[in-house]
Amino acid sequence: MPATSANLGPAFDCAGLALTLHDVVEFAVADSGLTVEVSGVGAGELPTDERHLVVRAFRAACERLGWTPPGLCVRAENAIPQGRGMGSSAAAVVAGVVGAFELCPDVDVRDDGAVLRLADELEGHPDNVAACLLGGATLSWTTPEGARADRLPVSEDVVPVVLVPEATLSTHTARTLLPDLVPHADAAFNAARAALLVHALTAEPAMLLEATDDRLHQRQRAAAMPDTIALVDRLRTAGHAAVVSGAGPSVLVLARRHPDDVPGDAAAVREVSGITPDGWRVYPLEVDHGGARVVRVTPGVSSS
Ligand SMILES: Nc1ncnc2c1ncn2[C@@H]1O[C@H](COP(=O)(O)OP(=O)(O)O)[C@@H](O)[C@H]1O
Ligand SMILES: N[C@@H](CCOP(=O)(O)O)C(=O)O
């Protein structure tokens, strides 16, 4: 399951980008009971019972499918930082829902529309789950029948860099900081940037700085992440398309590849690292174009 960065500046709750940093979750139907093993991020901290988010999502999907497995084993190897705005909860939810659809004996072909609708219901917003499930950059929207999403072809010149602080911020808390009403002028400002963002991401990365400005959510959440907003401002002043990643407190920079860059060493990434204060981890990543990936392992056969 890929990490995801939502909003991409102006496209609040409707744009997401899948990144090459992954949680790997294994499921097996057992004769009885529940076992949950967690390694990597969250090991020793996350619950290993029915409260585990992957298990909750798996159970919700089973209920939707009308299936009750006799027992369940879940093994998670996590790399996505949690509570940092990199879609860790969306990855857990998508893992659980996809796991149930894949294992349910009554499902012949997984219906990704149904997976997306349920994952959105569980997560509360469709942007991260859409990008996690489908990969690439996604646009998502809600309809009376539930969430829908589609992918955008992202320009090869876009290099996503995520800057992750020590501090955490729960998405739930960050959402309580948003006002119920916004000025019409700010809504129009964001609508223009969100439309431009599609053009910038797919065809004209030089427009990314202008296309990633926001008036609807970043400053409204500043009190909960002042260092994040300060870093976004510093990077933007230096000409980098920096935004709050998801609900924060990480920062996403949509850097650009330069024709003289050696593969794996973009000058823009070095510049961004140089501006980033000590104590922040720098993740130079790529766009994950595939999204959630399923590998079936035959029971009784081990692989290395
Ligand atoms: N891989 C995971 N397995 C189980 N629970 C998880 C996992 N990742 C995140 N969570 C749960 O979701 C919470 C973080 O979710 P959230 O506040 O939405 O932040 P994020 O931006 O990382 O998605 C964690 O504190 C934990 O309760
Ligand atoms: N649109 C949501 C995105 C939350 O992303 P996360 O990675 O922080 O869970 C929001 O801004 O609340």
Short mmCIF file of C-alpha atoms and ligand atoms in Angstrom, two decimals:
data_model
loop_
_atom_site.label_atom_id
_atom_site.label_comp_id
_atom_site.label_asym_id
_atom_site.label_seq_id
_atom_site.Cartn_x
_atom_site.Cartn_y
_atom_site.Cartn_z
CA MET A 1 0.00 0.00 0.00
CA PRO A 2 1.58 3.29 -1.02
CA ALA A 3 1.84 6.38 1.16
CA THR A 4 -0.21 9.25 -0.20
CA SER A 5 -0.12 13.00 0.00
CA ALA A 6 -3.54 14.64 -0.16
CA ASN A 7 -4.76 18.13 -1.11
CA LEU A 8 -1.59 19.10 -3.09
CA GLY A 9 -2.26 22.66 -1.92
CA PRO A 10 -5.59 23.96 -3.23
CA ALA A 11 -7.41 20.69 -4.02
CA PHE A 12 -8.69 20.09 -0.49
CA ASP A 13 -10.30 16.65 -0.02
CA CYS A 14 -10.18 15.91 -3.75
CA ALA A 15 -6.60 15.42 -5.02
CA GLY A 16 -4.02 12.87 -3.92
CA LEU A 17 -0.64 11.56 -5.01
CA ALA A 18 0.62 8.02 -4.40
CA LEU A 19 4.27 7.79 -3.36
CA THR A 20 6.96 5.11 -3.43
CA LEU A 21 6.94 4.38 0.30
CA HIS A 22 4.91 1.35 1.30
CA ASP A 23 3.25 -0.65 4.06
CA VAL A 24 3.06 -4.37 3.27
CA VAL A 25 0.14 -6.28 4.81
CA GLU A 26 -0.32 -10.07 4.68
CA PHE A 27 -3.67 -11.75 5.32
CA ALA A 28 -4.52 -15.41 5.84
CA VAL A 29 -7.81 -17.02 6.76
CA ALA A 30 -7.31 -19.19 9.87
CA ASP A 31 -9.45 -21.83 11.57
CA SER A 32 -10.34 -19.51 14.43
CA GLY A 33 -9.36 -16.38 16.37
CA LEU A 34 -7.37 -13.32 15.35
CA THR A 35 -3.61 -12.77 15.35
CA VAL A 36 -2.04 -9.45 14.40
CA GLU A 37 1.72 -8.92 14.05
CA VAL A 38 3.17 -5.48 13.41
CA SER A 39 6.77 -4.67 12.50
CA GLY A 40 8.33 -1.36 11.48
CA VAL A 41 6.43 1.86 12.12
CA GLY A 42 3.89 1.48 14.95
CA ALA A 43 5.31 -1.81 16.29
CA GLY A 44 4.68 -1.99 20.04
CA GLU A 45 2.29 0.98 19.81
CA LEU A 46 -0.57 -0.08 17.56
CA PRO A 47 -3.19 -2.42 19.05
CA THR A 48 -2.89 -6.05 17.97
CA ASP A 49 -6.55 -6.96 18.39
CA GLU A 50 -9.92 -6.01 16.86
CA ARG A 51 -9.05 -2.30 17.36
CA HIS A 52 -6.24 -2.47 14.77
CA LEU A 53 -7.34 -0.24 11.86
CA VAL A 54 -6.56 -2.84 9.18
CA VAL A 55 -8.69 -5.38 11.05
CA ARG A 56 -11.52 -2.87 11.51
CA ALA A 57 -11.54 -2.14 7.78
CA PHE A 58 -11.33 -5.86 6.96
CA ARG A 59 -14.33 -6.58 9.22
CA ALA A 60 -16.34 -3.71 7.73
CA ALA A 61 -15.70 -5.08 4.23
CA CYS A 62 -16.65 -8.62 5.33
CA GLU A 63 -19.92 -7.28 6.70
CA ARG A 64 -20.58 -5.48 3.40
CA LEU A 65 -19.82 -8.72 1.52
CA GLY A 66 -21.89 -10.90 3.86
CA TRP A 67 -18.91 -13.13 4.69
CA THR A 68 -17.58 -14.25 8.08
CA PRO A 69 -14.14 -15.89 7.95
CA PRO A 70 -13.65 -18.43 10.76
CA GLY A 71 -10.37 -16.84 11.85
CA LEU A 72 -7.84 -14.31 10.58
CA CYS A 73 -4.07 -13.72 10.66
CA VAL A 74 -2.71 -10.28 9.75
CA ARG A 75 0.96 -9.43 9.46
CA ALA A 76 1.93 -5.80 8.75
CA GLU A 77 5.34 -4.44 7.88
CA ASN A 78 4.97 -0.67 8.02
CA ALA A 79 7.18 2.04 6.55
CA ILE A 80 4.72 4.94 6.24
CA PRO A 81 5.15 7.49 9.06
CA GLN A 82 1.93 7.68 11.09
CA GLY A 83 0.06 10.86 12.07
CA ARG A 84 2.24 12.91 9.71
CA GLY A 85 -0.07 13.60 6.74
CA MET A 86 1.27 10.79 4.56
CA GLY A 87 -1.92 8.75 4.42
CA SER A 88 -0.98 5.98 6.86
CA SER A 89 -4.57 5.52 7.99
CA ALA A 90 -5.79 5.47 4.38
CA ALA A 91 -3.21 2.77 3.58
CA ALA A 92 -4.43 0.72 6.56
CA VAL A 93 -8.08 1.13 5.51
CA VAL A 94 -7.42 0.27 1.86
CA ALA A 95 -5.34 -2.74 2.94
CA GLY A 96 -8.18 -4.08 5.09
CA VAL A 97 -10.88 -3.56 2.47
CA VAL A 98 -8.79 -4.92 -0.41
CA GLY A 99 -7.73 -7.88 1.77
CA ALA A 100 -11.35 -8.82 2.47
CA PHE A 101 -12.42 -8.48 -1.18
CA GLU A 102 -9.47 -10.62 -2.30
CA LEU A 103 -10.04 -13.38 0.26
CA CYS A 104 -13.87 -13.54 0.19
CA PRO A 105 -14.82 -16.76 -1.62
CA ASP A 106 -17.92 -15.09 -3.12
CA VAL A 107 -15.92 -12.40 -4.94
CA ASP A 108 -14.69 -13.42 -8.41
CA VAL A 109 -13.35 -10.06 -9.54
CA ARG A 110 -12.61 -7.22 -7.12
CA ASP A 111 -14.87 -4.22 -7.70
CA ASP A 112 -12.58 -1.22 -7.13
CA GLY A 113 -15.57 1.13 -7.22
CA ALA A 114 -17.03 -0.70 -4.22
CA VAL A 115 -13.62 -0.78 -2.50
CA LEU A 116 -13.27 2.99 -2.96
CA ARG A 117 -16.78 3.73 -1.70
CA LEU A 118 -16.29 1.72 1.49
CA ALA A 119 -12.74 2.99 2.09
CA ASP A 120 -14.02 6.56 1.76
CA GLU A 121 -16.84 5.86 4.24
CA LEU A 122 -14.32 4.51 6.75
CA GLU A 123 -11.66 7.20 6.22
CA GLY A 124 -14.09 10.13 5.99
CA HIS A 125 -12.59 11.75 2.88
CA PRO A 126 -11.80 10.18 -0.51
CA ASP A 127 -8.50 11.86 -1.52
CA ASN A 128 -5.95 9.57 0.17
CA VAL A 129 -7.84 6.31 -0.30
CA ALA A 130 -8.34 7.01 -4.02
CA ALA A 131 -4.62 7.63 -4.60
CA CYS A 132 -3.65 4.65 -2.45
CA LEU A 133 -5.98 2.30 -4.33
CA LEU A 134 -5.44 3.56 -7.88
CA GLY A 135 -1.89 4.98 -7.74
CA GLY A 136 -0.53 8.06 -9.52
CA ALA A 137 -2.27 11.37 -9.01
CA THR A 138 -5.99 11.06 -8.49
CA LEU A 139 -8.99 13.33 -8.47
CA SER A 140 -11.86 12.16 -6.28
CA TRP A 141 -15.34 13.46 -5.66
CA THR A 142 -18.45 12.36 -3.82
CA THR A 143 -21.85 11.58 -5.32
CA PRO A 144 -25.13 10.51 -3.69
CA GLU A 145 -24.01 6.93 -4.44
CA GLY A 146 -20.60 7.41 -2.81
CA ALA A 147 -17.04 8.37 -3.75
CA ARG A 148 -15.69 8.23 -7.27
CA ALA A 149 -12.17 8.81 -8.57
CA ASP A 150 -10.02 8.94 -11.67
CA ARG A 151 -6.30 9.13 -12.38
CA LEU A 152 -4.23 11.85 -14.01
CA PRO A 153 -1.11 11.15 -16.09
CA VAL A 154 1.60 12.89 -14.02
CA SER A 155 4.47 14.55 -15.90
CA GLU A 156 7.75 12.61 -15.67
CA ASP A 157 9.43 15.86 -14.54
CA VAL A 158 7.63 15.97 -11.18
CA VAL A 159 9.78 14.76 -8.25
CA PRO A 160 7.87 14.53 -4.96
CA VAL A 161 9.90 15.21 -1.82
CA VAL A 162 8.31 14.79 1.61
CA LEU A 163 9.77 16.50 4.68
CA VAL A 164 8.70 14.84 7.90
CA PRO A 165 9.04 16.44 11.34
CA GLU A 166 9.22 14.63 14.66
CA ALA A 167 5.84 16.05 15.72
CA THR A 168 2.59 14.30 14.88
CA LEU A 169 -0.89 15.69 14.30
CA SER A 170 -3.98 13.54 14.02
CA THR A 171 -6.09 14.21 10.94
CA HIS A 172 -9.17 14.22 13.16
CA THR A 173 -7.76 17.10 15.25
CA ALA A 174 -6.63 18.97 12.13
CA ARG A 175 -10.14 18.75 10.66
CA THR A 176 -11.68 20.30 13.77
CA LEU A 177 -9.61 23.46 13.08
CA LEU A 178 -11.36 24.19 9.79
CA PRO A 179 -14.14 26.79 9.72
CA ASP A 180 -17.63 25.77 8.56
CA LEU A 181 -17.83 28.69 6.13
CA VAL A 182 -15.23 30.26 3.82
CA PRO A 183 -15.30 33.60 1.98
CA HIS A 184 -16.50 33.31 -1.63
CA ALA A 185 -13.28 35.00 -2.84
CA ASP A 186 -11.16 32.31 -1.15
CA ALA A 187 -13.29 29.54 -2.67
CA ALA A 188 -12.82 31.14 -6.12
CA PHE A 189 -9.06 31.53 -5.47
CA ASN A 190 -8.77 27.79 -4.70
CA ALA A 191 -11.01 26.71 -7.57
CA ALA A 192 -8.71 28.54 -10.00
CA ARG A 193 -5.56 27.00 -8.47
CA ALA A 194 -7.06 23.49 -8.35
CA ALA A 195 -7.93 23.70 -12.05
CA LEU A 196 -4.44 25.01 -12.83
CA LEU A 197 -2.94 22.20 -10.71
CA VAL A 198 -4.28 19.60 -13.15
CA HIS A 199 -2.57 21.39 -16.04
CA ALA A 200 0.67 21.88 -14.05
CA LEU A 201 0.88 18.28 -12.84
CA THR A 202 0.16 16.72 -16.19
CA ALA A 203 1.66 19.09 -18.78
CA GLU A 204 3.27 22.23 -17.36
CA PRO A 205 5.26 21.55 -14.14
CA ALA A 206 6.74 25.08 -14.40
CA MET A 207 3.32 26.31 -13.19
CA LEU A 208 3.37 24.18 -10.02
CA LEU A 209 4.38 27.02 -7.69
CA GLU A 210 1.39 29.15 -8.73
CA ALA A 211 -0.89 26.13 -8.95
CA THR A 212 -0.27 24.96 -5.37
CA ASP A 213 -1.31 28.10 -3.48
CA ASP A 214 -4.13 27.64 -0.97
CA ARG A 215 -6.48 29.76 1.09
CA LEU A 216 -8.88 27.13 2.42
CA HIS A 217 -7.05 24.93 4.92
CA GLN A 218 -3.29 25.43 5.44
CA ARG A 219 -3.30 28.73 7.37
CA GLN A 220 -6.48 27.72 9.19
CA ARG A 221 -4.46 24.86 10.71
CA ALA A 222 -1.31 26.89 11.35
CA ALA A 223 -1.68 27.03 15.14
CA ALA A 224 -1.33 23.23 15.26
CA MET A 225 1.83 23.22 13.08
CA PRO A 226 3.60 26.61 13.06
CA ASP A 227 6.97 25.09 12.03
CA THR A 228 5.32 23.43 9.04
CA ILE A 229 3.77 26.64 7.79
CA ALA A 230 7.08 28.48 8.33
CA LEU A 231 8.91 25.86 6.25
CA VAL A 232 6.27 25.95 3.49
CA ASP A 233 6.67 29.74 3.34
CA ARG A 234 10.48 29.53 3.25
CA LEU A 235 10.46 26.95 0.45
CA ARG A 236 7.86 28.84 -1.59
CA THR A 237 9.85 32.06 -1.27
CA ALA A 238 12.82 30.13 -2.70
CA GLY A 239 10.63 29.12 -5.66
CA HIS A 240 9.66 25.55 -4.64
CA ALA A 241 6.09 24.27 -4.91
CA ALA A 242 5.74 23.39 -1.21
CA VAL A 243 2.45 22.57 0.48
CA VAL A 244 1.25 20.96 3.69
CA SER A 245 1.10 17.21 3.03
CA GLY A 246 -2.46 16.06 3.78
CA ALA A 247 -3.54 17.40 7.16
CA GLY A 248 0.13 17.89 8.14
CA PRO A 249 2.49 18.30 9.76
CA SER A 250 4.73 16.99 6.93
CA VAL A 251 5.55 19.17 3.94
CA LEU A 252 5.28 17.98 0.33
CA VAL A 253 7.43 19.64 -2.30
CA LEU A 254 6.55 19.01 -5.93
CA ALA A 255 10.09 19.55 -7.21
CA ARG A 256 11.05 19.48 -10.85
CA ARG A 257 13.63 17.39 -12.64
CA HIS A 258 16.22 19.42 -14.55
CA PRO A 259 17.54 18.11 -17.90
CA ASP A 260 21.11 18.06 -16.43
CA ASP A 261 20.09 15.96 -13.39
CA VAL A 262 21.83 12.62 -12.93
CA PRO A 263 19.16 9.91 -12.28
CA GLY A 264 18.45 9.74 -8.54
CA ASP A 265 20.12 13.10 -7.84
CA ALA A 266 17.87 16.02 -8.73
CA ALA A 267 19.38 19.46 -8.04
CA ALA A 268 15.99 20.69 -6.77
CA VAL A 269 15.94 17.93 -4.14
CA ARG A 270 19.39 18.99 -2.91
CA GLU A 271 18.20 22.59 -2.72
CA VAL A 272 15.08 21.58 -0.76
CA SER A 273 17.22 19.50 1.66
CA GLY A 274 19.48 22.50 2.19
CA ILE A 275 16.52 24.69 3.22
CA THR A 276 15.02 22.04 5.53
CA PRO A 277 15.95 22.50 9.22
CA ASP A 278 17.69 19.80 11.26
CA GLY A 279 15.31 17.32 12.85
CA TRP A 280 13.19 16.85 9.72
CA ARG A 281 13.59 13.65 7.70
CA VAL A 282 13.86 14.19 3.94
CA TYR A 283 12.18 11.57 1.74
CA PRO A 284 13.02 12.02 -1.96
CA LEU A 285 10.39 9.79 -3.55
CA GLU A 286 8.82 8.99 -6.90
CA VAL A 287 5.20 8.81 -7.93
CA ASP A 288 3.81 5.29 -7.35
CA HIS A 289 1.92 4.70 -10.56
CA GLY A 290 0.49 1.31 -9.58
CA GLY A 291 -1.40 1.86 -6.31
CA ALA A 292 -2.44 -1.02 -4.05
CA ARG A 293 -0.80 -4.20 -5.27
CA VAL A 294 -1.96 -7.72 -4.46
CA VAL A 295 0.34 -10.75 -4.47
CA ARG A 296 -1.26 -14.16 -3.94
CA VAL A 297 0.86 -16.71 -2.10
CA THR A 298 -0.13 -20.39 -2.23
CA PRO A 299 -0.77 -21.71 1.30
CA GLY A 300 2.02 -24.00 2.52
CA VAL A 301 4.60 -22.60 0.12
CA SER A 302 7.18 -20.20 1.50
CA SER A 303 9.02 -17.63 -0.56
CA SER A 304 12.29 -15.85 0.03
N1 LIG B 1 -0.53 0.85 9.39
C1 LIG B 1 -1.44 1.10 10.35
N2 LIG B 1 -1.98 0.08 11.04
C2 LIG B 1 -2.92 0.34 11.99
N3 LIG B 1 -3.34 1.56 12.33
C3 LIG B 1 -2.82 2.59 11.69
C4 LIG B 1 -1.83 2.41 10.67
N4 LIG B 1 -1.50 3.61 10.20
C5 LIG B 1 -2.22 4.50 10.89
N5 LIG B 1 -3.02 3.91 11.77
C6 LIG B 1 -3.93 4.58 12.71
O1 LIG B 1 -4.24 5.85 12.16
C7 LIG B 1 -3.70 6.89 12.99
C8 LIG B 1 -3.09 7.98 12.14
O2 LIG B 1 -4.08 8.42 11.26
P1 LIG B 1 -4.20 9.93 10.84
O3 LIG B 1 -4.36 10.79 12.05
O4 LIG B 1 -5.27 9.99 9.81
O5 LIG B 1 -2.78 10.26 10.22
P2 LIG B 1 -2.14 9.92 8.80
O6 LIG B 1 -1.94 11.26 8.20
O7 LIG B 1 -0.86 9.23 9.10
O8 LIG B 1 -3.12 9.08 8.05
C9 LIG B 1 -2.63 6.20 13.85
O9 LIG B 1 -2.46 6.88 15.07
C10 LIG B 1 -3.25 4.82 14.03
O10 LIG B 1 -4.24 4.85 15.02
N1 LIG B 2 -8.03 16.12 2.87
C1 LIG B 2 -7.63 15.59 4.15
C2 LIG B 2 -6.35 14.81 3.95
C3 LIG B 2 -5.84 14.15 5.21
O1 LIG B 2 -4.67 13.42 4.88
P1 LIG B 2 -3.81 12.66 5.99
O2 LIG B 2 -2.70 12.02 5.25
O3 LIG B 2 -3.36 13.72 6.95
O4 LIG B 2 -4.74 11.69 6.64
C4 LIG B 2 -7.43 16.74 5.13
O5 LIG B 2 -6.71 17.67 4.78
O6 LIG B 2 -8.01 16.68 6.23
#
